[in-house]
mmCIF file of C-alpha atoms in Angstrom:
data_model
loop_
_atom_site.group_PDB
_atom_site.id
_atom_site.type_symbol
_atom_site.label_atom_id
_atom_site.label_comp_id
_atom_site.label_asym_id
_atom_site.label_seq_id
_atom_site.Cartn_x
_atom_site.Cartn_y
_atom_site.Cartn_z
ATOM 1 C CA UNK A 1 0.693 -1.850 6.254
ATOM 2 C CA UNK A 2 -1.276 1.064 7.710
ATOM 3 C CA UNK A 3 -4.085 2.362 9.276
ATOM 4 C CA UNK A 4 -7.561 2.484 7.116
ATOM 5 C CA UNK A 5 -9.580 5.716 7.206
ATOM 6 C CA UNK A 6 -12.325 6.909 8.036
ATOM 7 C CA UNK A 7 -10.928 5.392 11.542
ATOM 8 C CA UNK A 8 -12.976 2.628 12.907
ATOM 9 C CA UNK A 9 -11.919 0.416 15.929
ATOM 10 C CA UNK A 10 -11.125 -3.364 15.271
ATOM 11 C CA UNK A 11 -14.357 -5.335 15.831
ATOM 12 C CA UNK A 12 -11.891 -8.234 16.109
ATOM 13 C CA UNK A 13 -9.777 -6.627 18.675
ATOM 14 C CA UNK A 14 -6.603 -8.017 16.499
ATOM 15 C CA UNK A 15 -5.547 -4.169 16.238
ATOM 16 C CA UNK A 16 -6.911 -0.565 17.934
ATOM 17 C CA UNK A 17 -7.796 0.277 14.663
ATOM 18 C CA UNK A 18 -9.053 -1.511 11.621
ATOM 19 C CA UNK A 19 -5.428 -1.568 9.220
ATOM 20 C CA UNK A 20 -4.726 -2.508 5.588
ATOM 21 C CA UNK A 21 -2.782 -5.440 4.820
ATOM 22 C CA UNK A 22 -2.501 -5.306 1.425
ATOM 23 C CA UNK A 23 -0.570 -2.551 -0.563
ATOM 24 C CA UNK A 24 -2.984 -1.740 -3.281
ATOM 25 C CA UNK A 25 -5.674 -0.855 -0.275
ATOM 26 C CA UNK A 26 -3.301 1.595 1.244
ATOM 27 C CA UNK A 27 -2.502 3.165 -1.756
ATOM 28 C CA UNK A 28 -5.975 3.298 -2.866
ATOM 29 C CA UNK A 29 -6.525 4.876 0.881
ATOM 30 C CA UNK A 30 -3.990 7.139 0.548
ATOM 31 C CA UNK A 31 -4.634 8.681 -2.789
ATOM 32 C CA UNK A 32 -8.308 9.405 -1.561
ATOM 33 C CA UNK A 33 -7.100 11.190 1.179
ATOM 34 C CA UNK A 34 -4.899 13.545 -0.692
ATOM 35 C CA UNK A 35 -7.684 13.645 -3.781
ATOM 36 C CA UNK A 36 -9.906 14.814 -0.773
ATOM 37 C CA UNK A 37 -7.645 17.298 1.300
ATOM 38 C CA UNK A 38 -7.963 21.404 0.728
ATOM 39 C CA UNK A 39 -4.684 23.642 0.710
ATOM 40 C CA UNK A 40 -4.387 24.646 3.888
ATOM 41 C CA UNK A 41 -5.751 21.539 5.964
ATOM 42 C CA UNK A 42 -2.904 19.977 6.585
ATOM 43 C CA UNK A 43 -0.347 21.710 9.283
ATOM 44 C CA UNK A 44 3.058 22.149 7.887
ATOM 45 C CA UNK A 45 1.869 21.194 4.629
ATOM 46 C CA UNK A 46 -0.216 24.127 3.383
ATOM 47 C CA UNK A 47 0.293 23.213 -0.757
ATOM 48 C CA UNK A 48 -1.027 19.313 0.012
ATOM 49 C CA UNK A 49 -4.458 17.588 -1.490
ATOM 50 C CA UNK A 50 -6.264 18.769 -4.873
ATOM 51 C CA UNK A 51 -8.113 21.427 -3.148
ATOM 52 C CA UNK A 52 -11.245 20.387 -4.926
ATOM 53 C CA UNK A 53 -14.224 21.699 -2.644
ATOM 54 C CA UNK A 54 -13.406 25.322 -3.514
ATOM 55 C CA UNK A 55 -13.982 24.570 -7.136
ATOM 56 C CA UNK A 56 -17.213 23.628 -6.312
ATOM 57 C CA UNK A 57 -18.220 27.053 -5.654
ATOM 58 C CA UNK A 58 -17.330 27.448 -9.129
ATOM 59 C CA UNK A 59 -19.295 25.043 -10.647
ATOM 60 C CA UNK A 60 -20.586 26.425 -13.989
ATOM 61 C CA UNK A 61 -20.413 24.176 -16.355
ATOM 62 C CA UNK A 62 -19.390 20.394 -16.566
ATOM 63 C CA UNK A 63 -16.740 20.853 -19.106
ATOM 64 C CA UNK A 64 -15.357 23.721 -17.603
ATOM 65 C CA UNK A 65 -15.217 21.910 -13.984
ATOM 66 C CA UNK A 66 -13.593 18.486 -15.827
ATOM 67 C CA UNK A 67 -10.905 20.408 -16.915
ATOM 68 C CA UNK A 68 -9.518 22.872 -13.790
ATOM 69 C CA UNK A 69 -11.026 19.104 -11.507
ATOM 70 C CA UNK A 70 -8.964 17.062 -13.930
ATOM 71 C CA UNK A 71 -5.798 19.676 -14.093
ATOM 72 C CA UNK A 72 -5.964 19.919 -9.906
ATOM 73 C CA UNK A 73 -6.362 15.971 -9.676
ATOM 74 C CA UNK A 74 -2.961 15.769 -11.826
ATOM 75 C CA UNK A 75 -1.059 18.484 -10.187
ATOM 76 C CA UNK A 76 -1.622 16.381 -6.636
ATOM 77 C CA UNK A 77 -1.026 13.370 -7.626
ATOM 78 C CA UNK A 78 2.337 14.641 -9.423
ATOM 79 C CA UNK A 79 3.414 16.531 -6.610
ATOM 80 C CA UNK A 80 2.635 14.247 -3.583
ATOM 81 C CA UNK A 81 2.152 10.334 -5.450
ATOM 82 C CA UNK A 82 3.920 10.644 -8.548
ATOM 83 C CA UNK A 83 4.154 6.917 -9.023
ATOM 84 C CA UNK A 84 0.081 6.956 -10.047
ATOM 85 C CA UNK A 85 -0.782 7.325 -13.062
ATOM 86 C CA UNK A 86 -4.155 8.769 -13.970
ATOM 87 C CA UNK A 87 -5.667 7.086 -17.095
ATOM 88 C CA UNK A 88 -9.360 8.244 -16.832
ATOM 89 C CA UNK A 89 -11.424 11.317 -15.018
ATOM 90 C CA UNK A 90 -14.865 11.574 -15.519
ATOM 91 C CA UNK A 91 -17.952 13.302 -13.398
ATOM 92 C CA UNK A 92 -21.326 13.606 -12.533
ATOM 93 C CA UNK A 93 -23.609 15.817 -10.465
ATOM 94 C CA UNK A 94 -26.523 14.662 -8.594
ATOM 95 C CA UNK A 95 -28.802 17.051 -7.093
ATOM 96 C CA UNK A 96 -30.809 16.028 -3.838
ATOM 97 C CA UNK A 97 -34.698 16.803 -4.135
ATOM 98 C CA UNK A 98 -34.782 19.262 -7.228
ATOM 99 C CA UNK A 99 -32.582 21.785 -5.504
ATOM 100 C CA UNK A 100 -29.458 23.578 -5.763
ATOM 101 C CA UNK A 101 -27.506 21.194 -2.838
ATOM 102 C CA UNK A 102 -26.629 18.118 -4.443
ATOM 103 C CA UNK A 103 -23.309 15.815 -4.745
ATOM 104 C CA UNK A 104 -20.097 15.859 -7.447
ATOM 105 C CA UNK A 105 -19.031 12.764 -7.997
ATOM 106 C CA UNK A 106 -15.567 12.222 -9.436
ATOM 107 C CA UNK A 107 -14.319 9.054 -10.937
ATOM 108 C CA UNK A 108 -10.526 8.397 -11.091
ATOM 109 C CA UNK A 109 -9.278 5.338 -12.885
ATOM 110 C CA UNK A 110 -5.147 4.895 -12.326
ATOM 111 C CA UNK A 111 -2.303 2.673 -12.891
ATOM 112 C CA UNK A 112 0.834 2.374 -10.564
ATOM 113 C CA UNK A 113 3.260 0.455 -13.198
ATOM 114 C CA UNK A 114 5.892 0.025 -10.350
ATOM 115 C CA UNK A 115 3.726 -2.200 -8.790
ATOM 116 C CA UNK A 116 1.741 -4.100 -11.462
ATOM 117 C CA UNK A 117 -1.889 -2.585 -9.988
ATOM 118 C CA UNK A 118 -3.322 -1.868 -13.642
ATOM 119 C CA UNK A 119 -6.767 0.237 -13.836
ATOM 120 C CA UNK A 120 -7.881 0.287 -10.565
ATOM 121 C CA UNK A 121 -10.284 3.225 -9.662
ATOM 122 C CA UNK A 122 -11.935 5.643 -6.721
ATOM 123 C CA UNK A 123 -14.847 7.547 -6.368
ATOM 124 C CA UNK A 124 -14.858 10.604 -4.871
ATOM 125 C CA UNK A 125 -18.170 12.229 -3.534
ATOM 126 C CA UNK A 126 -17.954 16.157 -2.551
ATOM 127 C CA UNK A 127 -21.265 18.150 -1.476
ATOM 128 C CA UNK A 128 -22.184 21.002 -3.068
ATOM 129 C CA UNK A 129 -23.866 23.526 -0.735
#
């Protein structure tokens, strides 16, 4: 069905590339990428992904960050998948040896009706530096 990312050859040598056979996979692929992609990283398409890594320069507060996260998350999937629908958002920070750096993670339950795929969900991981 298509190719899975991060790209990694076939250890079976069936394909180049290890794929996804299943629908649900690529579509659970897919939305990760464009939960994951920044205005202005993608040539011709300067208004596609979330753009969630700026807002991490932004980080406050958790509620505050749920809420412009959450509204970004929407406005992507909307825009570019609007056959998901989100159910549940939720987030947590994790900071590496008592410092400043740490990780975001965001959890993203969805539905796509269309297809019968009922509360599946992705995690997203974005460093904070």
């Amino acid at each position: 069905i298509g190719i899975k990312t991060p790209l990694e050859i076939d250890p079976q040598g069936k394909e180049l590339l290890k794929m996804h056979y299943v629908l649900k996979d690529q579509l659970a692929d897919n939305l990760k990428n464009l939960l994951l992609t920044n205005h202005g990283e993608r040539i011709g398409q300067y208004r596609l992904g979330a753009n969630l890594r700026p807002l991490l320069t932004e980080y406050a507060n958790k509620d505050d960050f749920d809420s412009e996260a959450m509204l970004r998350i929407n406005t992507a999937i909307a825009r570019f998948m609007p056959f998901v629908v989100p159910i549940e958002y939720d987030s947590r920070t994790e900071r590496e040896n008592s410092s400043i750096v740490g990780k975001v993670y965001i959890l993203v339950v969805y539905s796509v009706p269309a297809l019968n795929i009922q509360r599946e969900q992705i995690e997203l991981a974005l460093r904070v530096i």
